[in-house]
Amino acid sequence: MKANCWTGRNSVEVQEVPDPSILNNRDAIVKITSTAICGSDLHLLDGYVPTMEKGDIMGHEFMGEVVEVGSGISDGKLRVGDRVVVPFPIACGACASCRAELYSCCENTNPNAGISEKFFGHPTAGIYGYSHLTGGFAGGQAEYARVVLADANALKIESDLSDEQVLFLSDILPTGYMGADMCDIQEGDVVAVWGAGPVGQFAMDSARVLGAEKVIAIDKETYRLDMAAAQGYTTINFEDTDVRSALLELTGGRGPDKCIDAVGMEATHGASHVHLYDRAKQAVRSETDRPHALRQAILSCRSGGVVSVIGVYGGLIDKFPAGAWMNRSLTLRTGQCHVQKYMKPLLGMIEQGKIDPTRIITHRLPLTEAPTGYDLFKNKKDHCEKVVLTP
Ligand code: NAD
Ligand code: ZN
Ligand code: ZN
């Protein structure tokens, strides 16, 4: 089959690779109908994750049709012909983390738990297409994928919603929603979101659904800010505006009640992120060159507020404003998304028309043009917001 593979730093290629097959009796093989490129894929592309190997299949946002099921999956649970969306973290559903709905911290699904433990102190869940740190599972930017513990993870789509309406249930819609959910939004809250990429846009939509009075989008890409403005959100361009002052002005001098970091490592490229890989080759930029989203969020948030971090961080960051965090009673919440917790309620919201995930799709390409998709998305060419690939 064809698959989009990591071939080294800043390089992906569509290659001919062996078809996946059932390895364990609760696996299913899915023929992929739609798959997307995520901001997290860019961290892999950029070479910020040291446990990628040449030839690894990319992609953790995918859906399709079940074409084969393992003998351990009871007939009622999943059948050949079912249409499914696959959540990116693999969860066993039975460990202490899964029982606490912390699915991305599942204790049983990462065969390389030892590597994960070395980086993060404790093991984390297996993730598709996300390097050997998270198990080395082949990703979904391919014609077929092996879905692990498929009966416990894959979400069946039984209505006639289109792929584009449900594909993002695999990751970015639940992630944006979790970003807002962690904010514990109260009536009248002002919520500021750093990053108007796909994840940030869904964090904004979710903040509104959860009752925020005002939503503020912060980015430097004017087309992405325009996209947020079209939804009625207030925008701040961090390249021409002092973000903290603008936020204080918008909130009577208090700061936003809740702040969401939907940027992650991009904010720290070359600045203060201690790169896990090839650090020496990074150009060192000054703080003013590229403001750091997380630091800005902590320093801008009103006292007693919540800073919710859904942007991905891999290594260490320095100059973390621990003093502001502690002395102003801020709550910091974060996590890789616990997708399985949010998929069903969000599917309901899509069916009811409360959220329209299709609004962020700007590019539709065949799988064979995946490298072009990465170039468009990474380099913000042609006003690219989200690329959907079809095998
Ligand atoms: P993206 O790269 O398209 O969006 C990031 C946006 O942040 C860009 O528009 C960029 O211009 C903007 N930005 C950069 N520096 C900024 C700054 N200092 N202040 C404000 N904005 C700034 O990516 P995306 O797909 O929207 O993903 C966003 C982040 O969410 C990534 O780090 C990704 O890895 C992460 N993510 C996390 C999860 C999770 O489970 N927690 C899931 C999916 C994605
Ligand atoms: Zn993702
Ligand atoms: Zn588990």
XYZ file of N, CA and C and ligand atoms in Angstrom, residues 38-40 60-61 88 171-172, ligand 2:
25
model
N -1.670 17.242 11.259
C -1.871 17.956 12.521
C -0.633 18.790 12.867
N -0.833 19.813 13.684
C 0.299 20.591 14.196
C 1.308 19.697 14.898
N 0.835 18.621 15.503
C 1.765 17.700 16.176
C 2.654 16.988 15.159
N -1.948 10.623 12.815
C -2.731 10.093 13.937
C -4.171 10.587 13.884
N -4.566 11.221 12.770
C -5.957 11.656 12.613
C -6.505 10.914 11.395
N -6.608 9.177 18.576
C -5.146 9.001 18.442
C -4.485 8.277 19.613
N -8.939 13.695 16.968
C -7.940 14.463 17.723
C -8.363 15.899 17.974
N -8.249 16.755 16.954
C -8.213 18.199 17.230
C -9.507 18.797 17.767
Zn -2.981 15.757 16.241
